[in-house]
Amino acid sequence: MTDSRSPAIWALIPAAGVGRRMGAGRPKQFLMLGAHTVLAHTLGIFLEHPAIQGVVLVLGPEVDPDAVELPMAGGRLFRVAGGAERADSVRNGLDFLAARCDAADWVLVHDAARPCLPREDLDHLIATLRHDPLGGLLAAPSTDTMKLADAAGRVEQTLDRARVWRALTPQMFRLQALRSALAAAAEAGMPITDEASAMEWHGQRPRLIEGSPMNIKITRPEDLETARLYLTMQNRLRNPI
Ligand code: C5P
């Protein structure tokens, strides 16, 4: 690959969680939303985006890949086995990419359980960050007043609402920089629930890009109904995938 080419953009979808909080018979990414699974809706957003080179899907070891509904991908979808925690699953996906891609290529990590990501938010994230040295994440400014709790469940502090954001995904970073940050955080035993926090822990300041609050993470049973509504509003509930 030549130096003159602009970095490729990859999507990495961790889908190896068991979704205990959902209390359903199967992980939340395999529940139905209209005509398709949550996961198929999520994959469709990235597979149909012209700027995305390919999609790495991280599945749990117990999942039979042939039993998963996967969109037509024309050889752009790659399956990788997941790990114990979300960060382990992401690291497995990054290792797969590292053997095939340039260190400076972009990786967009997006939760399988967020099928309502609006296309405009994805476009905006890529357009804003593709010339950024570091990268960043979609996030939603807090509309509620936020409290920090102490161990006894009492308010320790009220946070300045104007500066508090909820981290969403995709989170977009350079392949090698993200790999190093996640490896260092794991080495130090840091609990990492999103990619940005690994980068922060590594001394970086990821950029916050305002995204739609429609980009919910399906976590509890009632979230499925909300997701159905948001996909209907985007005219995507019955999309052919
Ligand atoms: O559990 P949580 O809702 O934070 O999971 C966010 C995303 O990470 C989900 O798409 C889930 O499938 C994925 N995950 C994973 N490997 C794990 C745990 C979660 O890929 N071990």
PDB file of C-alpha atoms and ligand atoms in Angstrom:
ATOM      1  CA  MET A   1       0.000   0.000   0.000  1.00  0.00           C
ATOM      2  CA  THR A   2       1.336   3.448  -0.887  1.00  0.00           C
ATOM      3  CA  ASP A   3       1.720   6.421   1.431  1.00  0.00           C
ATOM      4  CA  SER A   4      -0.441   8.564  -0.827  1.00  0.00           C
ATOM      5  CA  ARG A   5      -3.620   6.548  -0.283  1.00  0.00           C
ATOM      6  CA  SER A   6      -6.008   7.926   2.301  1.00  0.00           C
ATOM      7  CA  PRO A   7      -6.568   5.619   5.271  1.00  0.00           C
ATOM      8  CA  ALA A   8      -9.243   2.971   4.808  1.00  0.00           C
ATOM      9  CA  ILE A   9     -12.261   2.948   7.121  1.00  0.00           C
ATOM     10  CA  TRP A  10     -13.382  -0.301   8.762  1.00  0.00           C
ATOM     11  CA  ALA A  11     -16.317  -1.104  11.020  1.00  0.00           C
ATOM     12  CA  LEU A  12     -15.948  -3.457  13.982  1.00  0.00           C
ATOM     13  CA  ILE A  13     -19.150  -4.740  15.581  1.00  0.00           C
ATOM     14  CA  PRO A  14     -18.807  -6.450  18.972  1.00  0.00           C
ATOM     15  CA  ALA A  15     -21.775  -8.852  19.162  1.00  0.00           C
ATOM     16  CA  ALA A  16     -20.466 -11.437  21.612  1.00  0.00           C
ATOM     17  CA  GLY A  17     -22.413 -10.302  24.680  1.00  0.00           C
ATOM     18  CA  VAL A  18     -25.001 -12.467  26.408  1.00  0.00           C
ATOM     19  CA  GLY A  19     -27.335  -9.574  27.340  1.00  0.00           C
ATOM     20  CA  ARG A  20     -28.199 -10.680  30.885  1.00  0.00           C
ATOM     21  CA  ARG A  21     -30.139  -7.468  31.661  1.00  0.00           C
ATOM     22  CA  MET A  22     -32.525  -8.242  28.811  1.00  0.00           C
ATOM     23  CA  GLY A  23     -33.797 -11.441  30.454  1.00  0.00           C
ATOM     24  CA  ALA A  24     -34.717 -12.883  27.032  1.00  0.00           C
ATOM     25  CA  GLY A  25     -34.086 -16.448  25.868  1.00  0.00           C
ATOM     26  CA  ARG A  26     -31.251 -15.327  23.630  1.00  0.00           C
ATOM     27  CA  PRO A  27     -28.780 -12.433  23.437  1.00  0.00           C
ATOM     28  CA  LYS A  28     -30.414  -9.116  22.568  1.00  0.00           C
ATOM     29  CA  GLN A  29     -28.591  -8.778  19.245  1.00  0.00           C
ATOM     30  CA  PHE A  30     -30.485 -11.844  17.981  1.00  0.00           C
ATOM     31  CA  LEU A  31     -33.983 -10.618  18.929  1.00  0.00           C
ATOM     32  CA  MET A  32     -36.307  -9.600  16.093  1.00  0.00           C
ATOM     33  CA  LEU A  33     -37.026  -5.992  15.166  1.00  0.00           C
ATOM     34  CA  GLY A  34     -39.624  -6.081  12.412  1.00  0.00           C
ATOM     35  CA  ALA A  35     -38.444  -8.422   9.671  1.00  0.00           C
ATOM     36  CA  HIS A  36     -34.812  -8.712  10.818  1.00  0.00           C
ATOM     37  CA  THR A  37     -32.680  -9.308  13.882  1.00  0.00           C
ATOM     38  CA  VAL A  38     -31.214  -6.390  15.813  1.00  0.00           C
ATOM     39  CA  LEU A  39     -27.786  -7.457  14.530  1.00  0.00           C
ATOM     40  CA  ALA A  40     -28.856  -7.553  10.865  1.00  0.00           C
ATOM     41  CA  HIS A  41     -30.212  -3.989  11.141  1.00  0.00           C
ATOM     42  CA  THR A  42     -26.932  -2.856  12.678  1.00  0.00           C
ATOM     43  CA  LEU A  43     -24.776  -4.576  10.069  1.00  0.00           C
ATOM     44  CA  GLY A  44     -26.901  -3.167   7.246  1.00  0.00           C
ATOM     45  CA  ILE A  45     -26.024   0.428   8.184  1.00  0.00           C
ATOM     46  CA  PHE A  46     -22.307  -0.232   7.698  1.00  0.00           C
ATOM     47  CA  LEU A  47     -22.447  -2.663   4.782  1.00  0.00           C
ATOM     48  CA  GLU A  48     -24.434  -0.232   2.673  1.00  0.00           C
ATOM     49  CA  HIS A  49     -22.157   2.736   3.445  1.00  0.00           C
ATOM     50  CA  PRO A  50     -19.838   3.455   0.489  1.00  0.00           C
ATOM     51  CA  ALA A  51     -16.973   4.773   2.659  1.00  0.00           C
ATOM     52  CA  ILE A  52     -16.708   1.564   4.719  1.00  0.00           C
ATOM     53  CA  GLN A  53     -14.154  -0.893   3.361  1.00  0.00           C
ATOM     54  CA  GLY A  54     -15.405  -3.884   5.322  1.00  0.00           C
ATOM     55  CA  VAL A  55     -17.065  -5.006   8.536  1.00  0.00           C
ATOM     56  CA  VAL A  56     -15.578  -7.227  11.243  1.00  0.00           C
ATOM     57  CA  LEU A  57     -18.306  -8.988  13.217  1.00  0.00           C
ATOM     58  CA  VAL A  58     -17.285 -10.396  16.601  1.00  0.00           C
ATOM     59  CA  LEU A  59     -19.509 -13.300  17.682  1.00  0.00           C
ATOM     60  CA  GLY A  60     -19.565 -15.345  20.900  1.00  0.00           C
ATOM     61  CA  PRO A  61     -17.920 -18.760  20.710  1.00  0.00           C
ATOM     62  CA  GLU A  62     -21.255 -20.461  21.467  1.00  0.00           C
ATOM     63  CA  VAL A  63     -22.935 -18.898  18.420  1.00  0.00           C
ATOM     64  CA  ASP A  64     -23.282 -21.053  15.319  1.00  0.00           C
ATOM     65  CA  PRO A  65     -22.304 -18.529  12.607  1.00  0.00           C
ATOM     66  CA  ASP A  66     -24.410 -20.401  10.046  1.00  0.00           C
ATOM     67  CA  ALA A  67     -27.500 -19.863  12.207  1.00  0.00           C
ATOM     68  CA  VAL A  68     -27.052 -16.068  12.233  1.00  0.00           C
ATOM     69  CA  GLU A  69     -29.024 -13.969   9.748  1.00  0.00           C
ATOM     70  CA  LEU A  70     -26.334 -12.072   7.878  1.00  0.00           C
ATOM     71  CA  PRO A  71     -26.974  -9.482   5.172  1.00  0.00           C
ATOM     72  CA  MET A  72     -25.590  -9.960   1.658  1.00  0.00           C
ATOM     73  CA  ALA A  73     -22.110  -8.567   2.065  1.00  0.00           C
ATOM     74  CA  GLY A  74     -20.215  -9.299  -1.138  1.00  0.00           C
ATOM     75  CA  GLY A  75     -17.142 -10.537   0.722  1.00  0.00           C
ATOM     76  CA  ARG A  76     -16.959  -7.415   2.929  1.00  0.00           C
ATOM     77  CA  LEU A  77     -18.067  -9.150   6.153  1.00  0.00           C
ATOM     78  CA  PHE A  78     -15.510 -11.000   8.315  1.00  0.00           C
ATOM     79  CA  ARG A  79     -16.330 -13.068  11.410  1.00  0.00           C
ATOM     80  CA  VAL A  80     -14.087 -13.233  14.471  1.00  0.00           C
ATOM     81  CA  ALA A  81     -14.555 -14.999  17.837  1.00  0.00           C
ATOM     82  CA  GLY A  82     -15.317 -12.821  20.870  1.00  0.00           C
ATOM     83  CA  GLY A  83     -13.836 -12.629  24.370  1.00  0.00           C
ATOM     84  CA  ALA A  84     -15.004 -12.508  27.993  1.00  0.00           C
ATOM     85  CA  GLU A  85     -15.640  -8.728  28.145  1.00  0.00           C
ATOM     86  CA  ARG A  86     -16.607  -6.241  25.451  1.00  0.00           C
ATOM     87  CA  ALA A  87     -13.041  -4.869  25.378  1.00  0.00           C
ATOM     88  CA  ASP A  88     -11.683  -8.403  24.798  1.00  0.00           C
ATOM     89  CA  SER A  89     -14.063  -8.858  21.884  1.00  0.00           C
ATOM     90  CA  VAL A  90     -12.953  -5.533  20.404  1.00  0.00           C
ATOM     91  CA  ARG A  91      -9.301  -6.487  20.827  1.00  0.00           C
ATOM     92  CA  ASN A  92      -9.888  -9.772  18.946  1.00  0.00           C
ATOM     93  CA  GLY A  93     -11.441  -7.827  16.085  1.00  0.00           C
ATOM     94  CA  LEU A  94      -8.552  -5.347  16.038  1.00  0.00           C
ATOM     95  CA  ASP A  95      -6.013  -8.199  15.952  1.00  0.00           C
ATOM     96  CA  PHE A  96      -7.787  -9.553  12.887  1.00  0.00           C
ATOM     97  CA  LEU A  97      -7.559  -6.146  11.201  1.00  0.00           C
ATOM     98  CA  ALA A  98      -3.937  -5.578  12.228  1.00  0.00           C
ATOM     99  CA  ALA A  99      -2.870  -8.566  10.141  1.00  0.00           C
ATOM    100  CA  ARG A 100      -4.503  -7.043   7.039  1.00  0.00           C
ATOM    101  CA  CYS A 101      -4.576  -3.241   7.348  1.00  0.00           C
ATOM    102  CA  ASP A 102      -2.369  -0.192   7.825  1.00  0.00           C
ATOM    103  CA  ALA A 103      -1.665   1.111  11.322  1.00  0.00           C
ATOM    104  CA  ALA A 104      -3.250   4.472  10.440  1.00  0.00           C
ATOM    105  CA  ASP A 105      -6.472   3.006   9.019  1.00  0.00           C
ATOM    106  CA  TRP A 106      -9.638   4.023  10.834  1.00  0.00           C
ATOM    107  CA  VAL A 107     -11.766   1.625  12.836  1.00  0.00           C
ATOM    108  CA  LEU A 108     -15.330   2.480  13.811  1.00  0.00           C
ATOM    109  CA  VAL A 109     -16.356   0.344  16.774  1.00  0.00           C
ATOM    110  CA  HIS A 110     -20.139   0.125  17.069  1.00  0.00           C
ATOM    111  CA  ASP A 111     -22.250  -1.919  19.511  1.00  0.00           C
ATOM    112  CA  ALA A 112     -24.349  -4.607  17.808  1.00  0.00           C
ATOM    113  CA  ALA A 113     -27.138  -3.573  20.173  1.00  0.00           C
ATOM    114  CA  ARG A 114     -27.443  -0.078  18.609  1.00  0.00           C
ATOM    115  CA  PRO A 115     -29.493  -0.699  15.440  1.00  0.00           C
ATOM    116  CA  CYS A 116     -31.018   2.809  15.294  1.00  0.00           C
ATOM    117  CA  LEU A 117     -27.839   4.725  14.442  1.00  0.00           C
ATOM    118  CA  PRO A 118     -29.045   7.310  11.913  1.00  0.00           C
ATOM    119  CA  ARG A 119     -27.168   7.340   8.602  1.00  0.00           C
ATOM    120  CA  GLU A 120     -26.635  11.137   8.926  1.00  0.00           C
ATOM    121  CA  ASP A 121     -24.806  10.618  12.242  1.00  0.00           C
ATOM    122  CA  LEU A 122     -22.485   8.067  10.661  1.00  0.00           C
ATOM    123  CA  ASP A 123     -21.817  10.418   7.725  1.00  0.00           C
ATOM    124  CA  HIS A 124     -21.192  13.330  10.091  1.00  0.00           C
ATOM    125  CA  LEU A 125     -18.815  11.336  12.317  1.00  0.00           C
ATOM    126  CA  ILE A 126     -16.723  10.186   9.350  1.00  0.00           C
ATOM    127  CA  ALA A 127     -16.664  13.608   7.668  1.00  0.00           C
ATOM    128  CA  THR A 128     -15.654  15.381  10.882  1.00  0.00           C
ATOM    129  CA  LEU A 129     -12.951  12.964  11.980  1.00  0.00           C
ATOM    130  CA  ARG A 130     -11.348  11.611   8.846  1.00  0.00           C
ATOM    131  CA  HIS A 131      -8.625  14.302   8.907  1.00  0.00           C
ATOM    132  CA  ASP A 132      -8.333  14.361  12.702  1.00  0.00           C
ATOM    133  CA  PRO A 133      -5.054  13.031  14.105  1.00  0.00           C
ATOM    134  CA  LEU A 134      -6.739  11.111  16.939  1.00  0.00           C
ATOM    135  CA  GLY A 135     -10.453  10.463  16.390  1.00  0.00           C
ATOM    136  CA  GLY A 136     -13.474  10.562  18.648  1.00  0.00           C
ATOM    137  CA  LEU A 137     -16.986   9.348  19.273  1.00  0.00           C
ATOM    138  CA  LEU A 138     -20.653  10.092  18.866  1.00  0.00           C
ATOM    139  CA  ALA A 139     -22.119  11.388  22.111  1.00  0.00           C
ATOM    140  CA  ALA A 140     -25.323  13.027  23.333  1.00  0.00           C
ATOM    141  CA  PRO A 141     -25.315  16.068  25.624  1.00  0.00           C
ATOM    142  CA  SER A 142     -27.096  15.356  28.869  1.00  0.00           C
ATOM    143  CA  THR A 143     -30.578  16.828  29.149  1.00  0.00           C
ATOM    144  CA  ASP A 144     -31.022  15.660  32.753  1.00  0.00           C
ATOM    145  CA  THR A 145     -29.095  16.993  35.724  1.00  0.00           C
ATOM    146  CA  MET A 146     -26.448  14.381  36.526  1.00  0.00           C
ATOM    147  CA  LYS A 147     -25.543  13.183  40.037  1.00  0.00           C
ATOM    148  CA  LEU A 148     -22.448  11.320  41.156  1.00  0.00           C
ATOM    149  CA  ALA A 149     -23.390   8.690  43.782  1.00  0.00           C
ATOM    150  CA  ASP A 150     -21.319   7.596  46.776  1.00  0.00           C
ATOM    151  CA  ALA A 151     -21.047   3.970  47.895  1.00  0.00           C
ATOM    152  CA  ALA A 152     -24.155   4.362  50.082  1.00  0.00           C
ATOM    153  CA  GLY A 153     -26.308   5.526  47.177  1.00  0.00           C
ATOM    154  CA  ARG A 154     -26.351   9.172  48.302  1.00  0.00           C
ATOM    155  CA  VAL A 155     -25.478  12.164  46.145  1.00  0.00           C
ATOM    156  CA  GLU A 156     -21.818  12.992  46.424  1.00  0.00           C
ATOM    157  CA  GLN A 157     -21.811  15.696  43.772  1.00  0.00           C
ATOM    158  CA  THR A 158     -23.944  17.345  41.106  1.00  0.00           C
ATOM    159  CA  LEU A 159     -22.099  17.494  37.805  1.00  0.00           C
ATOM    160  CA  ASP A 160     -22.103  20.530  35.535  1.00  0.00           C
ATOM    161  CA  ARG A 161     -24.791  19.500  33.045  1.00  0.00           C
ATOM    162  CA  ALA A 162     -23.349  21.713  30.318  1.00  0.00           C
ATOM    163  CA  ARG A 163     -20.211  19.569  30.272  1.00  0.00           C
ATOM    164  CA  VAL A 164     -21.687  16.086  30.679  1.00  0.00           C
ATOM    165  CA  TRP A 165     -22.163  13.891  27.632  1.00  0.00           C
ATOM    166  CA  ARG A 166     -23.393  10.312  27.209  1.00  0.00           C
ATOM    167  CA  ALA A 167     -20.951   8.230  25.191  1.00  0.00           C
ATOM    168  CA  LEU A 168     -22.551   6.496  22.214  1.00  0.00           C
ATOM    169  CA  THR A 169     -21.020   4.513  19.373  1.00  0.00           C
ATOM    170  CA  PRO A 170     -19.526   4.418  16.754  1.00  0.00           C
ATOM    171  CA  GLN A 171     -16.214   5.396  18.279  1.00  0.00           C
ATOM    172  CA  MET A 172     -13.638   6.106  15.568  1.00  0.00           C
ATOM    173  CA  PHE A 173      -9.899   5.720  16.153  1.00  0.00           C
ATOM    174  CA  ARG A 174      -6.749   4.733  14.274  1.00  0.00           C
ATOM    175  CA  LEU A 175      -6.202   0.977  14.288  1.00  0.00           C
ATOM    176  CA  GLN A 176      -2.786   0.833  15.913  1.00  0.00           C
ATOM    177  CA  ALA A 177      -3.383   3.669  18.405  1.00  0.00           C
ATOM    178  CA  LEU A 178      -6.557   1.977  19.632  1.00  0.00           C
ATOM    179  CA  ARG A 179      -4.898  -1.425  19.818  1.00  0.00           C
ATOM    180  CA  SER A 180      -2.071  -0.027  21.931  1.00  0.00           C
ATOM    181  CA  ALA A 181      -4.422   1.867  24.248  1.00  0.00           C
ATOM    182  CA  LEU A 182      -6.644  -1.189  24.854  1.00  0.00           C
ATOM    183  CA  ALA A 183      -3.599  -3.405  25.428  1.00  0.00           C
ATOM    184  CA  ALA A 184      -2.125  -0.946  27.945  1.00  0.00           C
ATOM    185  CA  ALA A 185      -5.452  -0.604  29.766  1.00  0.00           C
ATOM    186  CA  ALA A 186      -5.845  -4.393  29.944  1.00  0.00           C
ATOM    187  CA  GLU A 187      -2.284  -4.746  31.210  1.00  0.00           C
ATOM    188  CA  ALA A 188      -3.044  -2.252  33.990  1.00  0.00           C
ATOM    189  CA  GLY A 189      -6.312  -4.027  34.879  1.00  0.00           C
ATOM    190  CA  MET A 190      -8.439  -0.976  33.978  1.00  0.00           C
ATOM    191  CA  PRO A 191     -12.126  -1.772  33.450  1.00  0.00           C
ATOM    192  CA  ILE A 192     -12.838  -0.454  29.935  1.00  0.00           C
ATOM    193  CA  THR A 193     -16.439  -0.112  28.737  1.00  0.00           C
ATOM    194  CA  ASP A 194     -15.755   1.964  25.626  1.00  0.00           C
ATOM    195  CA  GLU A 195     -12.833   2.654  23.318  1.00  0.00           C
ATOM    196  CA  ALA A 196     -12.615   6.357  24.186  1.00  0.00           C
ATOM    197  CA  SER A 197     -11.908   5.599  27.847  1.00  0.00           C
ATOM    198  CA  ALA A 198      -8.903   3.476  26.826  1.00  0.00           C
ATOM    199  CA  MET A 199      -7.612   6.366  24.693  1.00  0.00           C
ATOM    200  CA  GLU A 200      -8.207   8.825  27.565  1.00  0.00           C
ATOM    201  CA  TRP A 201      -6.390   6.542  29.952  1.00  0.00           C
ATOM    202  CA  HIS A 202      -3.526   6.594  27.445  1.00  0.00           C
ATOM    203  CA  GLY A 203      -3.399  10.401  27.790  1.00  0.00           C
ATOM    204  CA  GLN A 204      -5.467  11.351  24.713  1.00  0.00           C
ATOM    205  CA  ARG A 205      -8.524  13.581  24.362  1.00  0.00           C
ATOM    206  CA  PRO A 206     -11.013  12.075  21.913  1.00  0.00           C
ATOM    207  CA  ARG A 207     -13.310  14.501  20.137  1.00  0.00           C
ATOM    208  CA  LEU A 208     -17.020  14.522  21.050  1.00  0.00           C
ATOM    209  CA  ILE A 209     -19.349  14.648  18.037  1.00  0.00           C
ATOM    210  CA  GLU A 210     -22.983  15.316  18.845  1.00  0.00           C
ATOM    211  CA  GLY A 211     -25.220  12.437  17.762  1.00  0.00           C
ATOM    212  CA  SER A 212     -28.912  11.657  17.942  1.00  0.00           C
ATOM    213  CA  PRO A 213     -30.415  10.325  21.204  1.00  0.00           C
ATOM    214  CA  MET A 214     -32.255   7.856  18.906  1.00  0.00           C
ATOM    215  CA  ASN A 215     -29.015   5.865  18.850  1.00  0.00           C
ATOM    216  CA  ILE A 216     -30.024   3.832  21.934  1.00  0.00           C
ATOM    217  CA  LYS A 217     -28.325   0.674  23.148  1.00  0.00           C
ATOM    218  CA  ILE A 218     -30.934  -2.052  23.543  1.00  0.00           C
ATOM    219  CA  THR A 219     -30.468  -3.201  27.130  1.00  0.00           C
ATOM    220  CA  ARG A 220     -33.872  -3.813  28.719  1.00  0.00           C
ATOM    221  CA  PRO A 221     -37.050  -5.376  27.230  1.00  0.00           C
ATOM    222  CA  GLU A 222     -38.803  -1.991  26.836  1.00  0.00           C
ATOM    223  CA  ASP A 223     -35.909  -0.739  24.675  1.00  0.00           C
ATOM    224  CA  LEU A 224     -37.048  -3.051  21.859  1.00  0.00           C
ATOM    225  CA  GLU A 225     -40.328  -1.129  21.544  1.00  0.00           C
ATOM    226  CA  THR A 226     -38.442   2.185  21.465  1.00  0.00           C
ATOM    227  CA  ALA A 227     -36.075   0.827  18.822  1.00  0.00           C
ATOM    228  CA  ARG A 228     -39.043  -0.303  16.713  1.00  0.00           C
ATOM    229  CA  LEU A 229     -40.448   3.227  16.881  1.00  0.00           C
ATOM    230  CA  TYR A 230     -37.113   4.856  15.943  1.00  0.00           C
ATOM    231  CA  LEU A 231     -36.563   2.485  12.995  1.00  0.00           C
ATOM    232  CA  THR A 232     -40.107   3.182  11.795  1.00  0.00           C
ATOM    233  CA  MET A 233     -39.414   6.935  12.020  1.00  0.00           C
ATOM    234  CA  GLN A 234     -36.303   6.384   9.861  1.00  0.00           C
ATOM    235  CA  ASN A 235     -38.314   4.210   7.457  1.00  0.00           C
ATOM    236  CA  ARG A 236     -35.926   1.319   8.097  1.00  0.00           C
ATOM    237  CA  LEU A 237     -37.977  -1.256  10.018  1.00  0.00           C
ATOM    238  CA  ARG A 238     -38.680  -3.388   6.955  1.00  0.00           C
ATOM    239  CA  ASN A 239     -35.567  -2.501   4.946  1.00  0.00           C
ATOM    240  CA  PRO A 240     -34.365  -5.237   2.630  1.00  0.00           C
ATOM    241  CA  ILE A 241     -30.920  -6.102   3.936  1.00  0.00           C
TER     242      ILE A 241
HETATM  243  O1  C5P B   1     -23.064  -5.434  27.580  1.00  0.00           O
HETATM  244  P1  C5P B   1     -23.122  -4.191  26.757  1.00  0.00           P
HETATM  245  O2  C5P B   1     -24.533  -3.754  26.490  1.00  0.00           O
HETATM  246  O3  C5P B   1     -22.253  -3.080  27.199  1.00  0.00           O
HETATM  247  O4  C5P B   1     -22.548  -4.648  25.327  1.00  0.00           O
HETATM  248  C1  C5P B   1     -22.287  -3.734  24.296  1.00  0.00           C
HETATM  249  C2  C5P B   1     -21.911  -4.492  23.035  1.00  0.00           C
HETATM  250  O5  C5P B   1     -20.728  -5.275  23.268  1.00  0.00           O
HETATM  251  C3  C5P B   1     -22.991  -5.479  22.592  1.00  0.00           C
HETATM  252  O6  C5P B   1     -23.136  -5.364  21.189  1.00  0.00           O
HETATM  253  C4  C5P B   1     -22.453  -6.831  23.027  1.00  0.00           C
HETATM  254  O7  C5P B   1     -22.871  -7.901  22.195  1.00  0.00           O
HETATM  255  C5  C5P B   1     -20.949  -6.621  22.896  1.00  0.00           C
HETATM  256  N1  C5P B   1     -20.142  -7.526  23.773  1.00  0.00           N
HETATM  257  C6  C5P B   1     -19.155  -8.349  23.185  1.00  0.00           C
HETATM  258  N2  C5P B   1     -18.432  -9.212  23.974  1.00  0.00           N
HETATM  259  C7  C5P B   1     -18.662  -9.294  25.299  1.00  0.00           C
HETATM  260  C8  C5P B   1     -19.637  -8.459  25.912  1.00  0.00           C
HETATM  261  C9  C5P B   1     -20.362  -7.566  25.117  1.00  0.00           C
HETATM  262  O8  C5P B   1     -18.955  -8.299  21.966  1.00  0.00           O
HETATM  263  N3  C5P B   1     -17.951 -10.173  26.006  1.00  0.00           N
END
